[in-house]
PDB file of C-alpha atoms in Angstrom:
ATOM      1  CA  UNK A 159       7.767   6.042  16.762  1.00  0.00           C
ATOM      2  CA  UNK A 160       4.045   5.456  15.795  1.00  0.00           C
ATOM      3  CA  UNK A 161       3.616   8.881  15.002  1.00  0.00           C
ATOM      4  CA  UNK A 162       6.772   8.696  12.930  1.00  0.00           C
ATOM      5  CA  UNK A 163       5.608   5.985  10.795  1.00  0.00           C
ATOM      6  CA  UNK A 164       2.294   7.785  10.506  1.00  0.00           C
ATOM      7  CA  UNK A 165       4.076  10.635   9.051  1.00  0.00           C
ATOM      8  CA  UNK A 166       6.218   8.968   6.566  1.00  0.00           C
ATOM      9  CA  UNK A 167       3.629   6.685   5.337  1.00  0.00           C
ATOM     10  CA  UNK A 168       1.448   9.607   4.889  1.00  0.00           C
ATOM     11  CA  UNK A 169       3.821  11.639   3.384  1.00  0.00           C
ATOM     12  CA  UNK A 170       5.310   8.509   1.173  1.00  0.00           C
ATOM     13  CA  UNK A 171       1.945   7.596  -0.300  1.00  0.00           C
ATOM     14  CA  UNK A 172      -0.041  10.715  -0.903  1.00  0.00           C
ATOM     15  CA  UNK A 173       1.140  11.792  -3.761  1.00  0.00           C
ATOM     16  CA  UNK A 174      -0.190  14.392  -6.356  1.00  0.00           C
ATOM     17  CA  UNK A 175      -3.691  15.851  -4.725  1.00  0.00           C
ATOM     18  CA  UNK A 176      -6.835  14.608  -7.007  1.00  0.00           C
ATOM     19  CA  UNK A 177      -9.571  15.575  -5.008  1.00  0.00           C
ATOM     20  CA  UNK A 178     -10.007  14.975  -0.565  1.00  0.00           C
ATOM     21  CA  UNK A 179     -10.631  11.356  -0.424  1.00  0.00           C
ATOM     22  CA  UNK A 180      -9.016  10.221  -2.897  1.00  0.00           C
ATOM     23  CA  UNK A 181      -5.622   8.516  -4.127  1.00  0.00           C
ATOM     24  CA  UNK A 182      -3.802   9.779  -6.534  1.00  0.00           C
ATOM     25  CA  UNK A 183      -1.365   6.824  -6.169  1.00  0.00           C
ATOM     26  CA  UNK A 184      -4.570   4.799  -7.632  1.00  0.00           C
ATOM     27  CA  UNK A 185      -5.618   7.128 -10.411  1.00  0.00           C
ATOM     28  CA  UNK A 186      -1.937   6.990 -11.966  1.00  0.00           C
ATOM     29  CA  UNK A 187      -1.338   5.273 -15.736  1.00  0.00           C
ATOM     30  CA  UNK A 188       0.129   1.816 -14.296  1.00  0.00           C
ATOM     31  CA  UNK A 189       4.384   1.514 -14.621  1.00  0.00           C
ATOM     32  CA  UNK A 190       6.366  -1.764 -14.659  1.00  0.00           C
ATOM     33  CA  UNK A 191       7.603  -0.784 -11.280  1.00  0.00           C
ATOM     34  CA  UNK A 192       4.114  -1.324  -9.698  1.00  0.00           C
ATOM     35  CA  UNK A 193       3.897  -5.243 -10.508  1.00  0.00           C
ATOM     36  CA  UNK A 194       3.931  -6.918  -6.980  1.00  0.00           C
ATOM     37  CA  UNK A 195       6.509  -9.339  -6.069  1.00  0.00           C
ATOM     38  CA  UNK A 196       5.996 -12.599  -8.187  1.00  0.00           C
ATOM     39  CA  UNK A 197       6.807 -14.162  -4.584  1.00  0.00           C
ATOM     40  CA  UNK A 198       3.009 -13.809  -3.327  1.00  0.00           C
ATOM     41  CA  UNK A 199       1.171 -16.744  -3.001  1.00  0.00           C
ATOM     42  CA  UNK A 200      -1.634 -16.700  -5.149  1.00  0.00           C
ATOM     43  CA  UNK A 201      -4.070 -16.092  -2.431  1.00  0.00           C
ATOM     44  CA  UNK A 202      -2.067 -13.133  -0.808  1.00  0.00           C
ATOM     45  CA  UNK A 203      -3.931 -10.574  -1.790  1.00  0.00           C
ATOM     46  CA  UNK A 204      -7.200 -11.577  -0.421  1.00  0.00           C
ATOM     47  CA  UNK A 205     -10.027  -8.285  -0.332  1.00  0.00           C
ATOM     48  CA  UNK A 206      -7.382  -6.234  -2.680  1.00  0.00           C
ATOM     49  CA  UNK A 207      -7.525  -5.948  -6.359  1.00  0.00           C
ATOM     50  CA  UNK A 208      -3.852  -6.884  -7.521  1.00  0.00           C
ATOM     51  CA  UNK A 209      -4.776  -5.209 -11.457  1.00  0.00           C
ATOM     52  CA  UNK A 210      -4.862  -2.126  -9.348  1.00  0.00           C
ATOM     53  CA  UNK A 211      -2.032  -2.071  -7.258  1.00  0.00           C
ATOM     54  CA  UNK A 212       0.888   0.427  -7.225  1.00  0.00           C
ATOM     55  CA  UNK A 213       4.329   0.929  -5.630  1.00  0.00           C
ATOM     56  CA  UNK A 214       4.174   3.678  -3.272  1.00  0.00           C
ATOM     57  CA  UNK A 215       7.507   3.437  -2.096  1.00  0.00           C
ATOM     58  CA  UNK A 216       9.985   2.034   0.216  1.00  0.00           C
ATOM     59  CA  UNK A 217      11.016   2.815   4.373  1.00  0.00           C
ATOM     60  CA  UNK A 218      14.132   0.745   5.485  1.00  0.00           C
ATOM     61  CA  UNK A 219      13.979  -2.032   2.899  1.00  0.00           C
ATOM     62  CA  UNK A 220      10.700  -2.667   3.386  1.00  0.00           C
ATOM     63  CA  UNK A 221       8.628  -1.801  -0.030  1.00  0.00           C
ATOM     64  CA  UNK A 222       4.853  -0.647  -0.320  1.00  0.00           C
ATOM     65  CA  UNK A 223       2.422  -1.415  -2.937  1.00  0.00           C
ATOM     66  CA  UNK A 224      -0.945   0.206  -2.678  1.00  0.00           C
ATOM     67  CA  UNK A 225      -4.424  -1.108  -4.224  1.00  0.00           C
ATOM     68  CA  UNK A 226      -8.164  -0.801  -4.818  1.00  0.00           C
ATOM     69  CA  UNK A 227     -10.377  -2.962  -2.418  1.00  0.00           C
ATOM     70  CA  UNK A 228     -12.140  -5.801  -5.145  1.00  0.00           C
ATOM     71  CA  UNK A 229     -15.450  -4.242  -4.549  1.00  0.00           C
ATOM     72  CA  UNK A 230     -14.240  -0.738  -4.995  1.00  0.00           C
ATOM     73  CA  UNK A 231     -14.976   1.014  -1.479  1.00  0.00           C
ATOM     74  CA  UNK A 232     -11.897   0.434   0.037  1.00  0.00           C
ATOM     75  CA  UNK A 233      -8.124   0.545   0.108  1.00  0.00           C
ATOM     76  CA  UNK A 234      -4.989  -2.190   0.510  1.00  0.00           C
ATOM     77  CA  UNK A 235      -1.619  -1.820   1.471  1.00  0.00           C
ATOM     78  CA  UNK A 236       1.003  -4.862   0.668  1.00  0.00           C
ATOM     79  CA  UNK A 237       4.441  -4.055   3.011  1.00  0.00           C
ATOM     80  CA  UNK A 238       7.029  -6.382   1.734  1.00  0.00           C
ATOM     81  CA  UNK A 239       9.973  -6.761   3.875  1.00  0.00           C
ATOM     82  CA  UNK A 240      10.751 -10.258   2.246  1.00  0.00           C
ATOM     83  CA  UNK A 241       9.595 -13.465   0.758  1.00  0.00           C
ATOM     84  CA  UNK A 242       8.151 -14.192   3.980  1.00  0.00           C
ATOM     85  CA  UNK A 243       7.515 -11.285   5.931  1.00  0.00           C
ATOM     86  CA  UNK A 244       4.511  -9.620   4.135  1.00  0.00           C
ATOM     87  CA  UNK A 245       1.599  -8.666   4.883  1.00  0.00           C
ATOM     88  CA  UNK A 246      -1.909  -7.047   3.162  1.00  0.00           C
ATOM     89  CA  UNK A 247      -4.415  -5.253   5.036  1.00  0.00           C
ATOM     90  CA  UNK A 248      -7.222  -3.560   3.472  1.00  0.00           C
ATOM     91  CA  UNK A 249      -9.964  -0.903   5.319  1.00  0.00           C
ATOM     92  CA  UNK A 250     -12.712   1.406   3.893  1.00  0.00           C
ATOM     93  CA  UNK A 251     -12.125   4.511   1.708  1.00  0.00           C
ATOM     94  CA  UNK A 252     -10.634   6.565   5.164  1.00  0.00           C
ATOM     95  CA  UNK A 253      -6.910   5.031   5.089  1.00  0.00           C
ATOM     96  CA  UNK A 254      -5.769   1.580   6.271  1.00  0.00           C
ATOM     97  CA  UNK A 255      -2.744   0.542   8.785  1.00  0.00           C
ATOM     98  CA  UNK A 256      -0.661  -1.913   8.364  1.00  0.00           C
ATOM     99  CA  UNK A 257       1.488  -3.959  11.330  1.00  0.00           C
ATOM    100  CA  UNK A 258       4.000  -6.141  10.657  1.00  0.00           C
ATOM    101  CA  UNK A 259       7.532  -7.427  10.228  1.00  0.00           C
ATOM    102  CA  UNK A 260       8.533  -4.259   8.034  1.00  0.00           C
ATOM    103  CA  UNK A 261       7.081  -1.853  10.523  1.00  0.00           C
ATOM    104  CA  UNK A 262       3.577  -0.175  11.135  1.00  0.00           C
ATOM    105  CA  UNK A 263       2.647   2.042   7.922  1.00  0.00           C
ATOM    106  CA  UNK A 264      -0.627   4.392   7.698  1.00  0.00           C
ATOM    107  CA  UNK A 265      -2.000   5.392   4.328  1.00  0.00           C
ATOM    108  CA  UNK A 266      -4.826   8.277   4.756  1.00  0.00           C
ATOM    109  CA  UNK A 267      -6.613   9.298   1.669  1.00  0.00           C
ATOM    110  CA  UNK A 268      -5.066  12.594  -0.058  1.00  0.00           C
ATOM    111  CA  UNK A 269      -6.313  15.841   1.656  1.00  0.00           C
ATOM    112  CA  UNK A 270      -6.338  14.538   4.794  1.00  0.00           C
TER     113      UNK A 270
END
């Protein structure tokens, strides 16, 4: 199942190829649609840069947002199940994994 979730999350949130180690998910002109649930509390977000943040998509009604690290090295993924079942994690520039509620996502940078 791990492996599953590894896949899709991959797959889910590489999107277009800018260069191995990047995101392109990241590098994207910003879109209404990637505004984070107005449900956060205000501290929710904790290592990640919200002005950066992007939805990646969405695995059995749980939705993904991903986002910059606030000191630039690093990468945050926000998997919102619900009002009360999200969770952030953030990790260095190599990819970040997420447990929780919604599931266990991956995110690996693009090339990988």
């Amino acid at each position: 199942m791990l492996v599953l979730l590894t896949a899709l999350g991959a797959a889910l949130l590489s999107g277009c190829v800018v260069g191995e180690g990047g995101y392109a998910d990241l590098e994207r002109e910003r879109a209404p649609s990637d505004v984070p649930p107005a449900r956060l509390p205000a501290d929710a977000w904790g290592d990640a840069d919200v002005s950066t943040a992007g939805f990646v998509g969405e695995h059995e009604g749980t939705r993904l947002w991903l986002a910059r690290s606030q000191d630039g090295n690093g990468v945050c993924l926000l998997q919102y199940p619900d009002a009360l079942g999200w969770i952030v994690g953030c990790a260095g520039p190599d990819g970040v994994e997420t447990f929780g509620p919604g599931g266990t996502f991956t995110v690996l940078p693009d090339g990988v």
